[in-house]
Amino acid sequence: MRHLIHVPDLGPWRLVPGANDARIRSFAPPATQWGAVCHVVETPQTIIVVDPGLPEDMAAELHGLLLELVLDTPRPVSVFITHAHADICRAAGPLLADTTLRATVLCHGLAVTPLASGDAEVTLADDMHLALPHFPRLTGLFRGHGAIGVYRSLLTPHGELEALALPLTNATALQVYNAPGHTVDSICLRVKGALFTGDLLASLDDDTAARTAPGRVAQCPQTLATTAGKMLWIMDNSGVSDVFQSHGPTLTATEATRRLRTLMATQ
């Protein structure tokens, strides 16, 4: 971990479960503001940002951190957006405009058009009274086998699960899962024992559900339940110990399993 440590005290950084070459830090916006918990994963070769949904003051802190990391050790910065809602990407603009970071944005292929066109209805930007960032470039995932990453079709008790593997280091890869339900363009991500579920579990909390999709229900409750079953299978078979949400606290495997089972049973 010598290559990852930039200050004597790691402070809010922690090792990614199961990985000795990756660490993670999360930023949580105030509950009173539109936004999402943003997670940063750093390895010696790359930096991953998951859902930069932070208000302006915290977005500046995130931007400063990424600049510090890249200036210390030049590396590519990849921003993953788990679904095309305005609250989870509101802080992406400055990251994309910074020529030092040269950040790229990756999302589900179905999220490209609403994000690129600034569709205020599909992204709920109007409902949330948020301005969508400008996306000069977007990389769509699951647009065709082999388009980016290593494609796999995983057979689970709940049906086929599409997955992409993108290498982060020689020993660690980022796994991206096609995870519709909250929206048609939702994805989940995993780095070793850390699973990032976006808004998959948001419908279990009435306040969070109201804030993430005002006046709306899940895109398809049955699809949501099926995806919950697939993510539960991933947890059981991939050594997941921590589940990072875009709304809500980080969950232990036990807590996440309980919530996923509840989601499967209530839809």
CSV table of C-alpha atoms in Angstrom, one decimal:
chain,number,residue,atom,x,y,z
A,1,MET,CA,0.0,0.0,0.0
A,2,ARG,CA,3.0,2.4,0.0
A,3,HIS,CA,2.0,3.6,-3.5
A,4,LEU,CA,-1.5,4.6,-2.3
A,5,ILE,CA,-0.6,6.5,0.9
A,6,HIS,CA,-0.2,10.3,0.3
A,7,VAL,CA,-0.4,11.4,3.9
A,8,PRO,CA,0.9,9.7,7.1
A,9,ASP,CA,-2.7,9.3,8.5
A,10,LEU,CA,-5.1,7.5,6.1
A,11,GLY,CA,-8.0,9.3,7.9
A,12,PRO,CA,-11.2,8.4,6.1
A,13,TRP,CA,-9.5,6.0,3.7
A,14,ARG,CA,-9.9,2.3,4.2
A,15,LEU,CA,-8.7,-0.8,2.3
A,16,VAL,CA,-11.2,-2.3,-0.1
A,17,PRO,CA,-12.2,-5.6,1.5
A,18,GLY,CA,-10.2,-8.5,0.0
A,19,ALA,CA,-7.8,-6.2,-1.8
A,20,ASN,CA,-4.3,-5.1,-0.8
A,21,ASP,CA,-3.9,-2.8,-3.7
A,22,ALA,CA,-7.0,-0.7,-3.5
A,23,ARG,CA,-8.6,1.7,-1.0
A,24,ILE,CA,-11.9,3.5,-0.7
A,25,ARG,CA,-13.2,6.8,0.6
A,26,SER,CA,-16.9,8.0,0.7
A,27,PHE,CA,-18.5,11.4,0.7
A,28,ALA,CA,-22.1,11.7,2.1
A,29,PRO,CA,-24.1,14.8,1.3
A,30,PRO,CA,-26.4,16.3,4.0
A,31,ALA,CA,-29.8,14.5,4.2
A,32,THR,CA,-31.5,17.8,3.6
A,33,GLN,CA,-30.1,18.3,0.1
A,34,TRP,CA,-30.5,16.4,-3.2
A,35,GLY,CA,-27.5,14.3,-3.8
A,36,ALA,CA,-26.0,10.9,-3.4
A,37,VAL,CA,-23.2,9.2,-1.5
A,38,CYS,CA,-20.1,9.3,-3.7
A,39,HIS,CA,-17.4,6.6,-3.4
A,40,VAL,CA,-13.8,6.9,-4.6
A,41,VAL,CA,-11.7,3.8,-5.2
A,42,GLU,CA,-8.0,4.4,-5.7
A,43,THR,CA,-5.4,1.9,-6.9
A,44,PRO,CA,-1.8,2.5,-8.1
A,45,GLN,CA,-3.0,2.4,-11.7
A,46,THR,CA,-6.4,4.0,-11.8
A,47,ILE,CA,-9.0,6.0,-9.8
A,48,ILE,CA,-12.7,5.1,-9.9
A,49,VAL,CA,-15.5,7.5,-8.9
A,50,VAL,CA,-19.0,6.0,-8.3
A,51,ASP,CA,-22.0,8.4,-8.4
A,52,PRO,CA,-20.6,12.0,-8.0
A,53,GLY,CA,-23.9,13.3,-6.6
A,54,LEU,CA,-22.6,15.9,-4.2
A,55,PRO,CA,-23.7,19.5,-3.6
A,56,GLU,CA,-21.4,22.3,-4.7
A,57,ASP,CA,-19.2,22.7,-1.5
A,58,MET,CA,-18.6,18.9,-1.2
A,59,ALA,CA,-18.1,18.6,-5.0
A,60,ALA,CA,-15.2,21.1,-4.7
A,61,GLU,CA,-13.7,18.8,-1.9
A,62,LEU,CA,-14.0,15.8,-4.2
A,63,HIS,CA,-12.5,17.7,-7.1
A,64,GLY,CA,-9.5,18.8,-5.0
A,65,LEU,CA,-8.9,15.2,-3.7
A,66,LEU,CA,-8.9,13.8,-7.2
A,67,LEU,CA,-6.5,16.5,-8.4
A,68,GLU,CA,-4.2,15.8,-5.5
A,69,LEU,CA,-4.1,12.1,-6.3
A,70,VAL,CA,-3.6,12.6,-10.1
A,71,LEU,CA,-0.9,15.2,-9.6
A,72,ASP,CA,0.9,12.9,-7.2
A,73,THR,CA,0.7,9.9,-9.5
A,74,PRO,CA,-0.8,10.5,-12.9
A,75,ARG,CA,-3.5,7.9,-13.6
A,76,PRO,CA,-6.8,7.7,-15.5
A,77,VAL,CA,-10.0,8.7,-13.7
A,78,SER,CA,-13.1,6.8,-14.5
A,79,VAL,CA,-16.5,8.1,-13.3
A,80,PHE,CA,-19.3,5.5,-13.1
A,81,ILE,CA,-22.9,6.6,-13.0
A,82,THR,CA,-25.2,3.8,-11.7
A,83,HIS,CA,-28.3,5.2,-13.4
A,84,ALA,CA,-29.5,8.3,-15.3
A,85,HIS,CA,-31.0,10.3,-12.4
A,86,ALA,CA,-29.8,13.9,-11.8
A,87,ASP,CA,-29.1,13.5,-8.1
A,88,ILE,CA,-26.4,10.9,-8.5
A,89,CYS,CA,-24.4,12.8,-11.1
A,90,ARG,CA,-24.8,16.5,-10.2
A,91,ALA,CA,-21.1,17.0,-9.4
A,92,ALA,CA,-19.7,15.4,-12.6
A,93,GLY,CA,-19.4,18.7,-14.5
A,94,PRO,CA,-16.2,20.1,-13.0
A,95,LEU,CA,-14.5,16.7,-13.1
A,96,LEU,CA,-15.2,16.4,-16.8
A,97,ALA,CA,-14.1,20.0,-17.6
A,98,ASP,CA,-10.8,19.6,-15.8
A,99,THR,CA,-8.1,18.9,-18.4
A,100,THR,CA,-5.7,17.6,-15.7
A,101,LEU,CA,-8.1,14.9,-14.6
A,102,ARG,CA,-9.2,14.0,-18.2
A,103,ALA,CA,-12.0,12.0,-16.6
A,104,THR,CA,-14.1,9.6,-18.6
A,105,VAL,CA,-17.7,8.8,-17.8
A,106,LEU,CA,-19.2,5.3,-18.0
A,107,CYS,CA,-22.8,4.3,-17.6
A,108,HIS,CA,-25.3,1.8,-19.0
A,109,GLY,CA,-25.8,2.1,-22.7
A,110,LEU,CA,-29.5,3.0,-22.1
A,111,ALA,CA,-28.4,6.0,-19.9
A,112,VAL,CA,-26.3,7.6,-22.6
A,113,THR,CA,-29.1,9.4,-24.5
A,114,PRO,CA,-31.0,10.9,-21.5
A,115,LEU,CA,-27.7,12.1,-20.0
A,116,ALA,CA,-26.1,13.4,-23.2
A,117,SER,CA,-29.3,15.2,-24.3
A,118,GLY,CA,-30.0,16.6,-20.9
A,119,ASP,CA,-33.5,15.0,-20.7
A,120,ALA,CA,-34.9,16.7,-17.6
A,121,GLU,CA,-37.9,14.3,-17.4
A,122,VAL,CA,-36.2,11.0,-17.6
A,123,THR,CA,-33.3,12.1,-15.3
A,124,LEU,CA,-35.8,13.7,-12.9
A,125,ALA,CA,-33.8,16.9,-13.0
A,126,ASP,CA,-37.1,19.0,-13.2
A,127,ASP,CA,-38.6,17.1,-10.2
A,128,MET,CA,-35.4,17.6,-8.2
A,129,HIS,CA,-34.8,21.2,-9.4
A,130,LEU,CA,-31.3,20.3,-10.4
A,131,ALA,CA,-29.2,21.3,-13.4
A,132,LEU,CA,-27.8,18.3,-15.3
A,133,PRO,CA,-24.0,18.6,-16.0
A,134,HIS,CA,-22.9,18.7,-19.6
A,135,PHE,CA,-21.6,15.3,-20.7
A,136,PRO,CA,-19.2,15.9,-23.7
A,137,ARG,CA,-18.4,12.2,-23.8
A,138,LEU,CA,-20.1,9.1,-22.4
A,139,THR,CA,-19.1,5.4,-22.7
A,140,GLY,CA,-22.1,3.1,-22.8
A,141,LEU,CA,-21.8,-0.3,-21.2
A,142,PHE,CA,-23.7,-3.4,-22.3
A,143,ARG,CA,-24.2,-2.0,-25.8
A,144,GLY,CA,-22.8,-5.2,-27.3
A,145,HIS,CA,-20.6,-8.1,-26.2
A,146,GLY,CA,-17.0,-7.1,-26.1
A,147,ALA,CA,-17.6,-3.4,-26.6
A,148,ILE,CA,-15.7,-2.6,-23.5
A,149,GLY,CA,-14.3,-4.9,-20.8
A,150,VAL,CA,-14.6,-8.7,-20.8
A,151,TYR,CA,-18.2,-9.8,-21.1
A,152,ARG,CA,-19.6,-12.7,-19.3
A,153,SER,CA,-23.1,-14.2,-18.9
A,154,LEU,CA,-23.5,-15.6,-15.4
A,155,LEU,CA,-26.1,-18.2,-14.7
A,156,THR,CA,-27.8,-17.6,-11.4
A,157,PRO,CA,-30.9,-19.2,-9.8
A,158,HIS,CA,-32.7,-15.9,-10.7
A,159,GLY,CA,-31.8,-16.0,-14.4
A,160,GLU,CA,-28.9,-14.7,-16.5
A,161,LEU,CA,-26.8,-11.9,-15.1
A,162,GLU,CA,-24.8,-9.9,-17.6
A,163,ALA,CA,-21.3,-8.9,-16.3
A,164,LEU,CA,-18.3,-6.9,-17.5
A,165,ALA,CA,-14.8,-7.2,-16.0
A,166,LEU,CA,-12.5,-4.2,-16.3
A,167,PRO,CA,-9.0,-4.5,-14.9
A,168,LEU,CA,-7.8,-2.1,-12.3
A,169,THR,CA,-4.5,-3.7,-11.3
A,170,ASN,CA,-2.8,-7.0,-12.0
A,171,ALA,CA,-4.7,-8.5,-9.1
A,172,THR,CA,-7.9,-6.6,-9.0
A,173,ALA,CA,-10.7,-6.0,-11.5
A,174,LEU,CA,-13.9,-4.0,-11.4
A,175,GLN,CA,-17.0,-6.1,-12.1
A,176,VAL,CA,-20.0,-4.3,-13.6
A,177,TYR,CA,-23.4,-5.9,-13.5
A,178,ASN,CA,-26.5,-5.2,-15.6
A,179,ALA,CA,-29.0,-4.4,-12.8
A,180,PRO,CA,-32.4,-3.1,-14.0
A,181,GLY,CA,-35.3,-2.4,-11.7
A,182,HIS,CA,-34.9,1.0,-10.1
A,183,THR,CA,-34.4,2.2,-13.7
A,184,VAL,CA,-33.9,0.4,-16.9
A,185,ASP,CA,-30.4,1.7,-17.1
A,186,SER,CA,-29.2,0.7,-13.6
A,187,ILE,CA,-25.9,-1.0,-12.9
A,188,CYS,CA,-24.1,-2.4,-9.9
A,189,LEU,CA,-20.4,-2.6,-9.4
A,190,ARG,CA,-18.0,-4.7,-7.4
A,191,VAL,CA,-14.4,-4.5,-6.5
A,192,LYS,CA,-13.4,-7.6,-4.6
A,193,GLY,CA,-15.5,-7.7,-1.4
A,194,ALA,CA,-17.0,-4.2,-2.0
A,195,LEU,CA,-20.4,-4.2,-3.8
A,196,PHE,CA,-21.8,-0.8,-5.0
A,197,THR,CA,-25.6,-1.1,-5.4
A,198,GLY,CA,-26.6,2.4,-6.5
A,199,ASP,CA,-30.3,2.8,-5.7
A,200,LEU,CA,-31.2,-0.9,-5.8
A,201,LEU,CA,-32.4,-0.8,-2.2
A,202,ALA,CA,-33.8,2.7,-2.2
A,203,SER,CA,-37.4,1.5,-2.5
A,204,LEU,CA,-37.2,-0.1,1.0
A,205,ASP,CA,-37.0,3.3,2.6
A,206,ASP,CA,-40.0,5.5,2.1
A,207,ASP,CA,-38.1,8.8,2.5
A,208,THR,CA,-35.3,7.7,0.2
A,209,ALA,CA,-37.7,6.3,-2.3
A,210,ALA,CA,-39.6,9.6,-2.3
A,211,ARG,CA,-36.4,11.6,-2.8
A,212,THR,CA,-34.9,9.4,-5.5
A,213,ALA,CA,-38.0,9.0,-7.6
A,214,PRO,CA,-40.6,11.6,-6.5
A,215,GLY,CA,-44.1,10.5,-7.3
A,216,ARG,CA,-42.9,7.4,-9.1
A,217,VAL,CA,-42.4,3.7,-8.4
A,218,ALA,CA,-39.7,1.4,-9.5
A,219,GLN,CA,-39.4,0.9,-13.3
A,220,CYS,CA,-40.5,-2.7,-12.9
A,221,PRO,CA,-41.1,-4.2,-9.4
A,222,GLN,CA,-40.7,-7.7,-10.6
A,223,THR,CA,-37.4,-6.8,-12.4
A,224,LEU,CA,-36.3,-5.1,-9.2
A,225,ALA,CA,-36.9,-8.3,-7.2
A,226,THR,CA,-35.1,-10.4,-9.8
A,227,THR,CA,-32.1,-8.1,-9.7
A,228,ALA,CA,-32.1,-8.2,-5.9
A,229,GLY,CA,-31.9,-12.0,-6.1
A,230,LYS,CA,-29.0,-11.8,-8.6
A,231,MET,CA,-27.1,-9.5,-6.3
A,232,LEU,CA,-27.7,-11.8,-3.4
A,233,TRP,CA,-26.2,-14.6,-5.4
A,234,ILE,CA,-23.2,-12.4,-6.2
A,235,MET,CA,-22.8,-11.7,-2.4
A,236,ASP,CA,-23.0,-15.4,-1.6
A,237,ASN,CA,-20.5,-16.4,-4.3
A,238,SER,CA,-18.0,-13.5,-4.4
A,239,GLY,CA,-17.0,-12.9,-0.8
A,240,VAL,CA,-18.8,-9.5,-0.5
A,241,SER,CA,-18.5,-8.1,3.0
A,242,ASP,CA,-19.5,-4.4,2.5
A,243,VAL,CA,-22.3,-3.0,0.4
A,244,PHE,CA,-22.0,0.7,-0.6
A,245,GLN,CA,-25.3,2.5,-1.4
A,246,SER,CA,-25.8,5.7,-3.3
A,247,HIS,CA,-28.4,6.6,-0.7
A,248,GLY,CA,-28.0,5.3,2.8
A,249,PRO,CA,-25.2,4.0,5.0
A,250,THR,CA,-22.7,1.3,4.1
A,251,LEU,CA,-24.1,-2.1,5.0
A,252,THR,CA,-22.5,-5.2,6.3
A,253,ALA,CA,-23.1,-8.4,4.4
A,254,THR,CA,-25.7,-9.5,7.0
A,255,GLU,CA,-27.6,-6.2,6.8
A,256,ALA,CA,-27.5,-6.2,3.0
A,257,THR,CA,-28.6,-9.8,2.7
A,258,ARG,CA,-31.6,-9.1,5.0
A,259,ARG,CA,-32.6,-6.1,2.9
A,260,LEU,CA,-32.2,-7.9,-0.4
A,261,ARG,CA,-34.3,-10.8,0.8
A,262,THR,CA,-37.0,-8.3,1.9
A,263,LEU,CA,-36.9,-6.6,-1.5
A,264,MET,CA,-37.3,-10.0,-3.2
A,265,ALA,CA,-40.3,-10.9,-0.9
A,266,THR,CA,-42.2,-7.5,-1.1
A,267,GLN,CA,-42.2,-7.0,-4.9
